[in-house]
Amino acid sequence: MFIAEIISVGTELLLGEITDTNAVFLANELKARGVVLHHKNTVGDNLQRIADTIKKALERADLVILGGGLGPTDDDLTREGIALVLGETPEVDQQLLAHLEGMYSARGRTMPQSNIKQAWLIPSATPLDNPLGTAPGWMVKKDGKVIVAMPGPPQEMKPMWKEQVLPRLDLPERALYHVTLHTSGIGESNISDLLGDLTLQHSPSVATYARKHGVDVRVAHMADSLEEARTGAAATEATVREKLGKYIYGEDSDTLESVTLKKLQERKETLAVFEAFTAGALAQKLGRHPRLKGVLSTADHGIQVDLGLTPRTLTEEGEDSVNAAIELARGIQDRLGATYGLATVGNLDTHTCHVALVTDTDVKTATLDWVGTPDQLIERTSNAALMLLYRTLKGEA
């Protein structure tokens, strides 16, 4: 098994002052090529800690990729860290130095003395061209291990990875098949119970991830080719789909709103929405799709009564009752002439929210009663509303 490890260098990354998008990019690049990634590390601008992190990574991985710390200043220490671990002494490479000086002279400037360290090389390192900046990368192949060091700016790192690093890497012929199934209406612990021992097996692997939009389930398998990997994962994927069937609404790039609107479009039906509780969250998700007749959001009782909320329901059951949701859904459906009327009501104090979906002949409701912040309750309620509509459109609700 060919294993890689990513090390992001920089105190600003360690302290969360900037987001480490490079590590995300590299992780996806490695995954796409079937390279196993077990660890990602972030280390500040400290020579000994950088060296310790590299040394530890070399004990676990075949390929160690460092990002950042290749600048000209005293706190840019990636080169020194690699040299320390390998027991080699950096020396100025005259070709690199001439290249750097040429970059400055071409713009009528004199290269600062501090930039000289960017022309350093150790005997076992190969320089990686960086036409977009002054920091060349390093590639070191030694004792069966590969170390790659690239500059931190993403606009410099990404081209260097694709144009300089990948052609020099002798990656094994392995391929990873993976699919992420999106669920709604079920918690991560309930999914774990349903999946049983599937989440314990090594390969094909099955993993669950709690997301803002619901719980994702990822099935992955690696083999010598993508087709072999897909075939190897097929039985496990089928079992997961069978166990979670009614909760799955999509996979990979699908969103709950995208599959719902797609189904609405296929059926050539229309939707009208009243958001008494979700306060525009549904409008934001649904956008300006041609099958959406309109969305109204207001807490004004006068407008709600004008739309269809009866004074009896308002006074005897409350604005956050199931019947209030039904009446508001019916009212917006009638007012906008839509196939479906969808409404949300709720109470932040009791954490109880209701969703109603009406047609000319049918009424469906869903109730949520769970802890959470106001933002979480609104998100969950809007997801519940879309899931109720999606399942209805599929003929499942």
mmCIF file of C-alpha atoms in Angstrom:
data_model
loop_
_atom_site.group_PDB
_atom_site.id
_atom_site.type_symbol
_atom_site.label_atom_id
_atom_site.label_comp_id
_atom_site.label_asym_id
_atom_site.label_seq_id
_atom_site.Cartn_x
_atom_site.Cartn_y
_atom_site.Cartn_z
ATOM 1 C CA MET A 1 0.000 0.000 0.000
ATOM 2 C CA PHE A 2 1.397 3.385 -1.043
ATOM 3 C CA ILE A 3 0.792 5.891 1.752
ATOM 4 C CA ALA A 4 1.113 9.662 1.631
ATOM 5 C CA GLU A 5 1.132 12.287 4.330
ATOM 6 C CA ILE A 6 0.549 16.044 4.060
ATOM 7 C CA ILE A 7 2.307 18.605 6.258
ATOM 8 C CA SER A 8 1.137 22.217 6.167
ATOM 9 C CA VAL A 9 3.776 24.612 7.467
ATOM 10 C CA GLY A 10 2.960 28.014 8.916
ATOM 11 C CA THR A 11 2.016 29.538 12.245
ATOM 12 C CA GLU A 12 -0.795 31.438 10.542
ATOM 13 C CA LEU A 13 -2.322 28.081 9.562
ATOM 14 C CA LEU A 14 -1.760 26.600 12.999
ATOM 15 C CA LEU A 15 -3.563 29.507 14.689
ATOM 16 C CA GLY A 16 -6.450 29.458 12.230
ATOM 17 C CA GLU A 17 -5.725 32.912 10.825
ATOM 18 C CA ILE A 18 -6.059 31.575 7.285
ATOM 19 C CA THR A 19 -7.834 28.499 5.970
ATOM 20 C CA ASP A 20 -5.657 25.637 4.756
ATOM 21 C CA THR A 21 -7.179 25.061 1.326
ATOM 22 C CA ASN A 22 -3.955 23.488 0.037
ATOM 23 C CA ALA A 23 -4.377 20.413 2.221
ATOM 24 C CA VAL A 24 -7.945 19.969 0.952
ATOM 25 C CA PHE A 25 -6.761 20.243 -2.640
ATOM 26 C CA LEU A 26 -3.917 17.771 -2.150
ATOM 27 C CA ALA A 27 -6.099 15.286 -0.283
ATOM 28 C CA ASN A 28 -8.538 15.249 -3.198
ATOM 29 C CA GLU A 29 -5.698 14.916 -5.697
ATOM 30 C CA LEU A 30 -4.267 11.926 -3.839
ATOM 31 C CA LYS A 31 -7.701 10.332 -3.430
ATOM 32 C CA ALA A 32 -8.379 10.645 -7.151
ATOM 33 C CA ARG A 33 -5.195 8.676 -7.838
ATOM 34 C CA GLY A 34 -5.846 5.944 -5.312
ATOM 35 C CA VAL A 35 -3.114 7.106 -2.929
ATOM 36 C CA VAL A 36 -3.855 6.319 0.705
ATOM 37 C CA LEU A 37 -3.717 9.287 3.071
ATOM 38 C CA HIS A 38 -3.651 8.464 6.779
ATOM 39 C CA HIS A 39 -2.447 11.739 8.295
ATOM 40 C CA LYS A 40 -2.525 15.482 7.683
ATOM 41 C CA ASN A 41 -0.486 17.710 9.984
ATOM 42 C CA THR A 42 -0.122 21.426 10.573
ATOM 43 C CA VAL A 43 3.028 22.741 12.210
ATOM 44 C CA GLY A 44 4.125 26.274 13.065
ATOM 45 C CA ASP A 45 7.282 28.077 11.993
ATOM 46 C CA ASN A 46 9.651 26.271 14.338
ATOM 47 C CA LEU A 47 12.629 24.392 12.941
ATOM 48 C CA GLN A 48 12.771 21.548 15.433
ATOM 49 C CA ARG A 49 9.010 20.953 15.339
ATOM 50 C CA ILE A 50 9.041 20.995 11.521
ATOM 51 C CA ALA A 51 11.909 18.485 11.505
ATOM 52 C CA ASP A 52 10.182 16.268 14.093
ATOM 53 C CA THR A 53 6.978 16.291 12.042
ATOM 54 C CA ILE A 54 8.824 15.362 8.834
ATOM 55 C CA LYS A 55 10.733 12.585 10.608
ATOM 56 C CA LYS A 56 7.524 11.137 12.029
ATOM 57 C CA ALA A 57 5.811 11.332 8.645
ATOM 58 C CA LEU A 58 8.693 9.503 6.967
ATOM 59 C CA GLU A 59 8.276 6.652 9.457
ATOM 60 C CA ARG A 60 4.645 6.194 8.352
ATOM 61 C CA ALA A 61 4.433 7.250 4.727
ATOM 62 C CA ASP A 62 6.085 6.669 1.349
ATOM 63 C CA LEU A 63 5.337 10.184 0.123
ATOM 64 C CA VAL A 64 5.535 13.276 2.359
ATOM 65 C CA ILE A 65 4.154 16.509 0.885
ATOM 66 C CA LEU A 66 4.965 19.826 2.545
ATOM 67 C CA GLY A 67 3.214 23.079 1.718
ATOM 68 C CA GLY A 68 4.488 26.502 2.810
ATOM 69 C CA GLY A 69 7.621 27.691 4.547
ATOM 70 C CA LEU A 70 9.611 28.236 1.338
ATOM 71 C CA GLY A 71 9.689 32.027 1.478
ATOM 72 C CA PRO A 72 12.818 34.183 1.896
ATOM 73 C CA THR A 73 12.423 35.207 5.543
ATOM 74 C CA ASP A 74 13.932 33.773 8.705
ATOM 75 C CA ASP A 75 10.666 32.117 9.728
ATOM 76 C CA ASP A 76 10.435 30.175 6.433
ATOM 77 C CA LEU A 77 12.043 26.954 7.603
ATOM 78 C CA THR A 78 10.786 24.073 5.468
ATOM 79 C CA ARG A 79 14.070 23.733 3.562
ATOM 80 C CA GLU A 80 16.044 23.753 6.804
ATOM 81 C CA GLY A 81 13.681 21.179 8.301
ATOM 82 C CA ILE A 82 14.138 18.729 5.430
ATOM 83 C CA ALA A 83 17.912 19.216 5.488
ATOM 84 C CA LEU A 84 18.033 18.612 9.236
ATOM 85 C CA VAL A 85 16.084 15.361 8.994
ATOM 86 C CA LEU A 86 18.214 14.059 6.108
ATOM 87 C CA GLY A 87 21.503 15.236 7.611
ATOM 88 C CA GLU A 88 22.425 17.290 4.569
ATOM 89 C CA THR A 89 23.697 20.855 4.270
ATOM 90 C CA PRO A 90 21.961 23.318 1.939
ATOM 91 C CA GLU A 91 24.146 25.172 -0.518
ATOM 92 C CA VAL A 92 23.341 27.899 -3.006
ATOM 93 C CA ASP A 93 22.579 26.471 -6.436
ATOM 94 C CA GLN A 94 24.072 28.877 -8.930
ATOM 95 C CA GLN A 95 21.481 28.158 -11.613
ATOM 96 C CA LEU A 96 18.622 28.839 -9.214
ATOM 97 C CA LEU A 97 20.334 31.983 -7.998
ATOM 98 C CA ALA A 98 20.813 33.246 -11.537
ATOM 99 C CA HIS A 99 17.168 32.522 -12.273
ATOM 100 C CA LEU A 100 16.013 34.475 -9.215
ATOM 101 C CA GLU A 101 18.285 37.417 -9.939
ATOM 102 C CA GLY A 102 17.020 37.396 -13.508
ATOM 103 C CA MET A 103 13.411 37.629 -12.334
ATOM 104 C CA TYR A 104 14.247 40.784 -10.399
ATOM 105 C CA SER A 105 16.495 42.365 -13.014
ATOM 106 C CA ALA A 106 13.844 41.801 -15.703
ATOM 107 C CA ARG A 107 11.650 44.158 -13.679
ATOM 108 C CA GLY A 108 14.413 46.641 -13.047
ATOM 109 C CA ARG A 109 14.880 45.630 -9.412
ATOM 110 C CA THR A 110 17.744 44.305 -7.317
ATOM 111 C CA MET A 111 17.129 41.016 -5.569
ATOM 112 C CA PRO A 112 17.124 41.357 -1.758
ATOM 113 C CA GLN A 113 19.821 39.335 -0.011
ATOM 114 C CA SER A 114 17.188 37.418 1.920
ATOM 115 C CA ASN A 115 16.013 35.784 -1.317
ATOM 116 C CA ILE A 116 19.322 33.934 -1.647
ATOM 117 C CA LYS A 117 18.003 31.152 0.612
ATOM 118 C CA GLN A 118 15.367 30.418 -2.013
ATOM 119 C CA ALA A 119 18.254 29.251 -4.230
ATOM 120 C CA TRP A 120 19.352 26.683 -1.660
ATOM 121 C CA LEU A 121 19.463 22.993 -2.464
ATOM 122 C CA ILE A 122 20.634 19.932 -0.611
ATOM 123 C CA PRO A 123 22.522 17.262 -2.627
ATOM 124 C CA SER A 124 19.558 14.900 -2.823
ATOM 125 C CA ALA A 125 16.988 17.550 -3.811
ATOM 126 C CA THR A 126 15.742 18.406 -7.288
ATOM 127 C CA PRO A 127 14.385 21.941 -7.753
ATOM 128 C CA LEU A 128 10.814 22.397 -8.980
ATOM 129 C CA ASP A 129 10.214 25.373 -11.242
ATOM 130 C CA ASN A 130 7.874 28.088 -10.044
ATOM 131 C CA PRO A 131 7.183 30.554 -12.869
ATOM 132 C CA LEU A 132 4.554 32.314 -10.740
ATOM 133 C CA GLY A 133 6.727 33.190 -7.743
ATOM 134 C CA THR A 134 10.225 33.323 -6.303
ATOM 135 C CA ALA A 135 10.042 30.097 -4.251
ATOM 136 C CA PRO A 136 11.206 26.991 -6.141
ATOM 137 C CA GLY A 137 9.911 23.706 -4.818
ATOM 138 C CA TRP A 138 11.983 20.717 -3.765
ATOM 139 C CA MET A 139 11.640 17.050 -4.571
ATOM 140 C CA VAL A 140 13.794 14.579 -2.681
ATOM 141 C CA LYS A 141 13.937 10.849 -3.455
ATOM 142 C CA LYS A 142 15.996 9.013 -0.885
ATOM 143 C CA ASP A 143 15.969 5.607 0.795
ATOM 144 C CA GLY A 144 12.718 4.632 -0.927
ATOM 145 C CA LYS A 145 10.908 7.734 0.309
ATOM 146 C CA VAL A 146 9.800 10.849 -1.531
ATOM 147 C CA ILE A 147 9.608 14.323 -0.012
ATOM 148 C CA VAL A 148 7.935 17.144 -1.906
ATOM 149 C CA ALA A 149 8.004 20.758 -0.743
ATOM 150 C CA MET A 150 5.884 23.369 -2.492
ATOM 151 C CA PRO A 151 5.158 27.069 -1.857
ATOM 152 C CA GLY A 152 2.117 28.026 0.223
ATOM 153 C CA PRO A 153 0.236 30.397 -2.121
ATOM 154 C CA PRO A 154 -2.397 28.183 -3.795
ATOM 155 C CA GLN A 155 -1.936 29.908 -7.161
ATOM 156 C CA GLU A 156 1.712 28.752 -7.073
ATOM 157 C CA MET A 157 1.253 25.386 -5.352
ATOM 158 C CA LYS A 158 -1.494 23.963 -7.594
ATOM 159 C CA PRO A 159 0.333 24.448 -10.940
ATOM 160 C CA MET A 160 3.558 23.145 -9.394
ATOM 161 C CA TRP A 161 1.766 20.023 -8.200
ATOM 162 C CA LYS A 162 0.262 19.278 -11.609
ATOM 163 C CA GLU A 163 3.134 20.383 -13.846
ATOM 164 C CA GLN A 164 6.225 19.598 -11.769
ATOM 165 C CA VAL A 165 5.377 17.012 -9.126
ATOM 166 C CA LEU A 166 2.911 14.586 -10.701
ATOM 167 C CA PRO A 167 5.085 13.851 -13.778
ATOM 168 C CA ARG A 168 7.961 12.971 -11.430
ATOM 169 C CA LEU A 169 5.982 10.703 -9.111
ATOM 170 C CA ASP A 170 5.948 6.980 -9.713
ATOM 171 C CA LEU A 171 2.518 6.362 -8.256
ATOM 172 C CA PRO A 172 1.197 2.800 -8.066
ATOM 173 C CA GLU A 173 -1.543 1.775 -10.471
ATOM 174 C CA ARG A 174 -4.367 1.897 -7.990
ATOM 175 C CA ALA A 175 -7.849 3.361 -8.265
ATOM 176 C CA LEU A 176 -10.386 4.356 -5.646
ATOM 177 C CA TYR A 177 -14.128 4.024 -6.167
ATOM 178 C CA HIS A 178 -16.207 6.019 -3.720
ATOM 179 C CA VAL A 179 -19.763 7.231 -3.475
ATOM 180 C CA THR A 180 -21.310 9.511 -0.862
ATOM 181 C CA LEU A 181 -24.978 8.874 -0.146
ATOM 182 C CA HIS A 182 -26.935 11.802 1.315
ATOM 183 C CA THR A 183 -29.662 11.106 3.882
ATOM 184 C CA SER A 184 -32.231 13.218 5.677
ATOM 185 C CA GLY A 185 -34.646 12.519 8.502
ATOM 186 C CA ILE A 186 -32.412 10.157 10.449
ATOM 187 C CA GLY A 187 -29.598 10.750 12.949
ATOM 188 C CA GLU A 188 -26.035 9.440 12.745
ATOM 189 C CA SER A 189 -26.495 7.046 15.669
ATOM 190 C CA ASN A 190 -29.658 5.569 14.124
ATOM 191 C CA ILE A 191 -27.799 5.079 10.858
ATOM 192 C CA SER A 192 -24.973 3.375 12.715
ATOM 193 C CA ASP A 193 -27.463 0.985 14.313
ATOM 194 C CA LEU A 194 -28.991 0.166 10.932
ATOM 195 C CA LEU A 195 -25.628 -0.401 9.281
ATOM 196 C CA GLY A 196 -24.356 -2.623 12.104
ATOM 197 C CA ASP A 197 -20.916 -4.140 11.459
ATOM 198 C CA LEU A 198 -20.637 -2.588 8.003
ATOM 199 C CA THR A 199 -18.881 0.447 9.508
ATOM 200 C CA LEU A 200 -16.251 -1.823 11.056
ATOM 201 C CA GLN A 201 -15.061 -3.496 7.873
ATOM 202 C CA HIS A 202 -11.827 -2.287 6.321
ATOM 203 C CA SER A 203 -12.602 -2.482 2.635
ATOM 204 C CA PRO A 204 -14.999 -1.676 1.175
ATOM 205 C CA SER A 205 -15.159 0.932 3.914
ATOM 206 C CA VAL A 206 -18.408 2.473 5.135
ATOM 207 C CA ALA A 207 -18.221 5.736 7.083
ATOM 208 C CA THR A 208 -20.856 8.193 8.358
ATOM 209 C CA TYR A 209 -20.485 11.965 8.546
ATOM 210 C CA ALA A 210 -22.909 14.380 10.237
ATOM 211 C CA ARG A 211 -23.360 17.398 7.983
ATOM 212 C CA LYS A 212 -25.441 20.537 8.088
ATOM 213 C CA HIS A 213 -27.821 19.073 5.509
ATOM 214 C CA GLY A 214 -28.102 15.636 7.155
ATOM 215 C CA VAL A 215 -25.923 12.567 7.522
ATOM 216 C CA ASP A 216 -23.693 11.384 4.675
ATOM 217 C CA VAL A 217 -22.643 7.760 4.235
ATOM 218 C CA ARG A 218 -19.508 7.114 2.208
ATOM 219 C CA VAL A 219 -18.727 3.750 0.636
ATOM 220 C CA ALA A 220 -15.201 3.342 -0.756
ATOM 221 C CA HIS A 221 -13.050 0.568 -2.163
ATOM 222 C CA MET A 222 -9.598 0.521 -3.764
ATOM 223 C CA ALA A 223 -8.369 -1.873 -6.455
ATOM 224 C CA ASP A 224 -6.047 -2.013 -9.438
ATOM 225 C CA SER A 225 -8.602 -0.344 -11.707
ATOM 226 C CA LEU A 226 -11.678 1.800 -11.230
ATOM 227 C CA GLU A 227 -13.915 -0.908 -12.640
ATOM 228 C CA GLU A 228 -12.484 -3.499 -10.247
ATOM 229 C CA ALA A 229 -12.924 -1.069 -7.359
ATOM 230 C CA ARG A 230 -16.525 -0.359 -8.373
ATOM 231 C CA THR A 231 -17.278 -4.058 -8.660
ATOM 232 C CA GLY A 232 -15.669 -4.751 -5.304
ATOM 233 C CA ALA A 233 -17.801 -2.106 -3.608
ATOM 234 C CA ALA A 234 -21.062 -3.080 -5.315
ATOM 235 C CA ALA A 235 -22.403 -5.550 -2.745
ATOM 236 C CA THR A 236 -21.642 -3.281 0.216
ATOM 237 C CA GLU A 237 -23.120 -0.252 -1.524
ATOM 238 C CA ALA A 238 -26.273 -2.208 -2.350
ATOM 239 C CA THR A 239 -26.636 -3.271 1.278
ATOM 240 C CA VAL A 240 -26.252 0.316 2.494
ATOM 241 C CA ARG A 241 -28.825 1.538 -0.018
ATOM 242 C CA GLU A 242 -31.240 -1.208 1.053
ATOM 243 C CA LYS A 243 -30.872 -0.487 4.772
ATOM 244 C CA LEU A 244 -31.192 3.300 4.427
ATOM 245 C CA GLY A 245 -33.462 3.352 1.388
ATOM 246 C CA LYS A 246 -36.237 5.734 2.438
ATOM 247 C CA TYR A 247 -33.782 8.221 3.959
ATOM 248 C CA ILE A 248 -31.475 8.512 0.918
ATOM 249 C CA TYR A 249 -32.268 11.390 -1.395
ATOM 250 C CA GLY A 250 -29.122 11.670 -3.491
ATOM 251 C CA GLU A 251 -25.437 11.041 -3.909
ATOM 252 C CA ASP A 252 -22.181 12.952 -4.385
ATOM 253 C CA SER A 253 -22.984 16.410 -5.834
ATOM 254 C CA ASP A 254 -26.759 16.117 -5.306
ATOM 255 C CA THR A 255 -28.458 18.404 -2.790
ATOM 256 C CA LEU A 256 -31.883 17.971 -1.292
ATOM 257 C CA GLU A 257 -33.104 21.070 -3.088
ATOM 258 C CA SER A 258 -31.581 20.051 -6.430
ATOM 259 C CA VAL A 259 -33.210 16.592 -6.461
ATOM 260 C CA THR A 260 -36.513 18.061 -5.282
ATOM 261 C CA LEU A 261 -36.624 20.735 -7.956
ATOM 262 C CA LYS A 262 -35.533 18.200 -10.571
ATOM 263 C CA LYS A 263 -38.417 15.937 -9.621
ATOM 264 C CA LEU A 264 -40.829 18.904 -9.645
ATOM 265 C CA GLN A 265 -39.619 19.779 -13.114
ATOM 266 C CA GLU A 266 -40.032 16.210 -14.354
ATOM 267 C CA ARG A 267 -43.630 16.138 -13.110
ATOM 268 C CA LYS A 268 -44.303 19.613 -14.556
ATOM 269 C CA GLU A 269 -45.846 20.674 -11.253
ATOM 270 C CA THR A 270 -45.459 23.875 -9.253
ATOM 271 C CA LEU A 271 -44.755 24.882 -5.682
ATOM 272 C CA ALA A 272 -45.722 27.783 -3.395
ATOM 273 C CA VAL A 273 -44.103 28.233 0.022
ATOM 274 C CA PHE A 274 -45.003 30.077 3.209
ATOM 275 C CA GLU A 275 -42.219 30.343 5.787
ATOM 276 C CA ALA A 276 -43.627 31.391 9.129
ATOM 277 C CA PHE A 277 -40.745 29.681 10.950
ATOM 278 C CA THR A 278 -37.872 29.141 8.535
ATOM 279 C CA ALA A 279 -37.704 32.842 7.663
ATOM 280 C CA GLY A 280 -36.357 32.633 4.136
ATOM 281 C CA ALA A 281 -34.200 29.492 4.529
ATOM 282 C CA LEU A 282 -36.338 27.632 1.997
ATOM 283 C CA ALA A 283 -36.305 30.600 -0.373
ATOM 284 C CA GLN A 284 -32.515 30.633 -0.224
ATOM 285 C CA LYS A 285 -32.313 26.916 -0.978
ATOM 286 C CA LEU A 286 -34.869 26.920 -3.789
ATOM 287 C CA GLY A 287 -33.705 30.077 -5.542
ATOM 288 C CA ARG A 288 -35.639 31.296 -8.577
ATOM 289 C CA HIS A 289 -36.572 28.011 -10.201
ATOM 290 C CA PRO A 290 -39.292 28.286 -12.854
ATOM 291 C CA ARG A 291 -41.422 25.683 -11.027
ATOM 292 C CA LEU A 292 -41.440 27.823 -7.891
ATOM 293 C CA LYS A 293 -44.504 30.084 -7.931
ATOM 294 C CA GLY A 294 -43.263 32.114 -4.986
ATOM 295 C CA VAL A 295 -42.177 32.216 -1.354
ATOM 296 C CA LEU A 296 -43.660 34.398 1.382
ATOM 297 C CA SER A 297 -42.155 34.827 4.836
ATOM 298 C CA THR A 298 -43.755 36.955 7.527
ATOM 299 C CA ALA A 299 -44.677 36.793 11.220
ATOM 300 C CA ASP A 300 -47.431 39.366 10.770
ATOM 301 C CA HIS A 301 -50.673 37.752 11.980
ATOM 302 C CA GLY A 302 -52.788 40.085 9.870
ATOM 303 C CA ILE A 303 -51.100 38.938 6.683
ATOM 304 C CA GLN A 304 -51.258 35.316 7.821
ATOM 305 C CA VAL A 305 -55.001 35.576 8.511
ATOM 306 C CA ASP A 306 -55.506 37.298 5.179
ATOM 307 C CA LEU A 307 -53.697 34.372 3.573
ATOM 308 C CA GLY A 308 -55.824 31.685 5.229
ATOM 309 C CA LEU A 309 -54.866 31.227 8.881
ATOM 310 C CA THR A 310 -58.211 31.167 10.707
ATOM 311 C CA PRO A 311 -58.676 33.335 13.830
ATOM 312 C CA ARG A 312 -59.914 30.246 15.649
ATOM 313 C CA THR A 313 -56.706 28.325 14.986
ATOM 314 C CA LEU A 314 -54.621 31.382 15.851
ATOM 315 C CA THR A 315 -56.320 31.969 19.205
ATOM 316 C CA GLU A 316 -57.148 28.407 20.296
ATOM 317 C CA GLU A 317 -54.211 26.387 18.903
ATOM 318 C CA GLY A 318 -51.590 29.003 18.223
ATOM 319 C CA GLU A 319 -49.529 30.262 15.316
ATOM 320 C CA ASP A 320 -47.089 27.378 15.805
ATOM 321 C CA SER A 321 -49.660 24.562 15.663
ATOM 322 C CA VAL A 322 -50.054 21.818 13.068
ATOM 323 C CA ASN A 323 -53.348 23.292 11.870
ATOM 324 C CA ALA A 324 -51.696 26.690 11.442
ATOM 325 C CA ALA A 325 -49.140 25.082 9.141
ATOM 326 C CA ILE A 326 -51.873 23.329 7.159
ATOM 327 C CA GLU A 327 -53.967 26.481 6.779
ATOM 328 C CA LEU A 328 -50.966 28.549 5.703
ATOM 329 C CA ALA A 329 -49.900 25.888 3.198
ATOM 330 C CA ARG A 330 -53.443 25.819 1.816
ATOM 331 C CA GLY A 331 -53.583 29.586 1.700
ATOM 332 C CA ILE A 332 -50.323 30.056 -0.224
ATOM 333 C CA GLN A 333 -51.262 27.236 -2.607
ATOM 334 C CA ASP A 334 -54.608 28.867 -3.379
ATOM 335 C CA ARG A 335 -53.213 32.381 -3.587
ATOM 336 C CA LEU A 336 -50.425 31.495 -6.028
ATOM 337 C CA GLY A 337 -52.249 28.734 -7.909
ATOM 338 C CA ALA A 338 -49.604 26.078 -7.310
ATOM 339 C CA THR A 339 -49.793 22.279 -7.378
ATOM 340 C CA TYR A 340 -48.281 22.124 -3.892
ATOM 341 C CA GLY A 341 -48.477 24.470 -0.922
ATOM 342 C CA LEU A 342 -45.690 24.071 1.629
ATOM 343 C CA ALA A 343 -45.581 25.846 5.004
ATOM 344 C CA THR A 344 -43.413 25.863 8.124
ATOM 345 C CA VAL A 345 -44.333 26.984 11.647
ATOM 346 C CA GLY A 346 -42.474 26.518 14.905
ATOM 347 C CA ASN A 347 -41.574 27.651 18.375
ATOM 348 C CA LEU A 348 -37.967 28.314 19.401
ATOM 349 C CA ASP A 349 -38.827 28.014 23.098
ATOM 350 C CA THR A 350 -40.377 24.553 22.879
ATOM 351 C CA HIS A 351 -38.172 23.461 19.967
ATOM 352 C CA THR A 352 -41.266 22.079 18.234
ATOM 353 C CA CYS A 353 -41.705 22.766 14.529
ATOM 354 C CA HIS A 354 -44.333 21.628 12.021
ATOM 355 C CA VAL A 355 -44.265 21.307 8.248
ATOM 356 C CA ALA A 356 -47.403 20.976 6.121
ATOM 357 C CA LEU A 357 -47.653 20.034 2.453
ATOM 358 C CA VAL A 358 -51.017 20.301 0.708
ATOM 359 C CA THR A 359 -52.449 19.586 -2.715
ATOM 360 C CA ASP A 360 -56.014 19.944 -3.912
ATOM 361 C CA THR A 361 -56.764 16.472 -2.548
ATOM 362 C CA ASP A 362 -54.224 15.666 0.120
ATOM 363 C CA VAL A 363 -52.527 16.937 3.283
ATOM 364 C CA LYS A 364 -49.255 15.695 4.747
ATOM 365 C CA THR A 365 -47.444 16.923 7.839
ATOM 366 C CA ALA A 366 -44.168 16.380 9.640
ATOM 367 C CA THR A 367 -43.199 17.381 13.163
ATOM 368 C CA LEU A 368 -39.738 18.008 14.606
ATOM 369 C CA ASP A 369 -39.132 18.086 18.342
ATOM 370 C CA TRP A 370 -35.437 18.184 19.185
ATOM 371 C CA VAL A 371 -32.827 20.352 20.873
ATOM 372 C CA GLY A 372 -30.663 22.815 18.981
ATOM 373 C CA THR A 373 -29.809 26.447 18.378
ATOM 374 C CA PRO A 374 -32.265 28.611 16.422
ATOM 375 C CA ASP A 375 -30.111 28.253 13.305
ATOM 376 C CA GLN A 376 -30.039 24.471 13.677
ATOM 377 C CA LEU A 377 -33.819 24.298 14.157
ATOM 378 C CA ILE A 378 -34.413 26.433 11.077
ATOM 379 C CA GLU A 379 -32.006 24.320 9.013
ATOM 380 C CA ARG A 380 -33.561 21.054 10.156
ATOM 381 C CA THR A 381 -37.083 22.321 9.572
ATOM 382 C CA SER A 382 -36.289 23.519 6.061
ATOM 383 C CA ASN A 383 -34.672 20.155 5.323
ATOM 384 C CA ALA A 384 -37.717 18.332 6.717
ATOM 385 C CA ALA A 385 -39.978 20.439 4.493
ATOM 386 C CA LEU A 386 -37.948 19.604 1.389
ATOM 387 C CA MET A 387 -37.749 15.927 2.329
ATOM 388 C CA LEU A 388 -41.534 15.756 2.777
ATOM 389 C CA LEU A 389 -41.985 17.321 -0.650
ATOM 390 C CA TYR A 390 -39.300 15.115 -2.241
ATOM 391 C CA ARG A 391 -40.804 11.902 -0.904
ATOM 392 C CA THR A 392 -44.265 13.019 -1.994
ATOM 393 C CA LEU A 393 -42.998 13.755 -5.489
ATOM 394 C CA LYS A 394 -41.476 10.258 -5.571
ATOM 395 C CA GLY A 395 -44.739 8.737 -4.361
ATOM 396 C CA GLU A 396 -43.170 7.520 -1.112
ATOM 397 C CA ALA A 397 -44.792 9.786 1.492
#
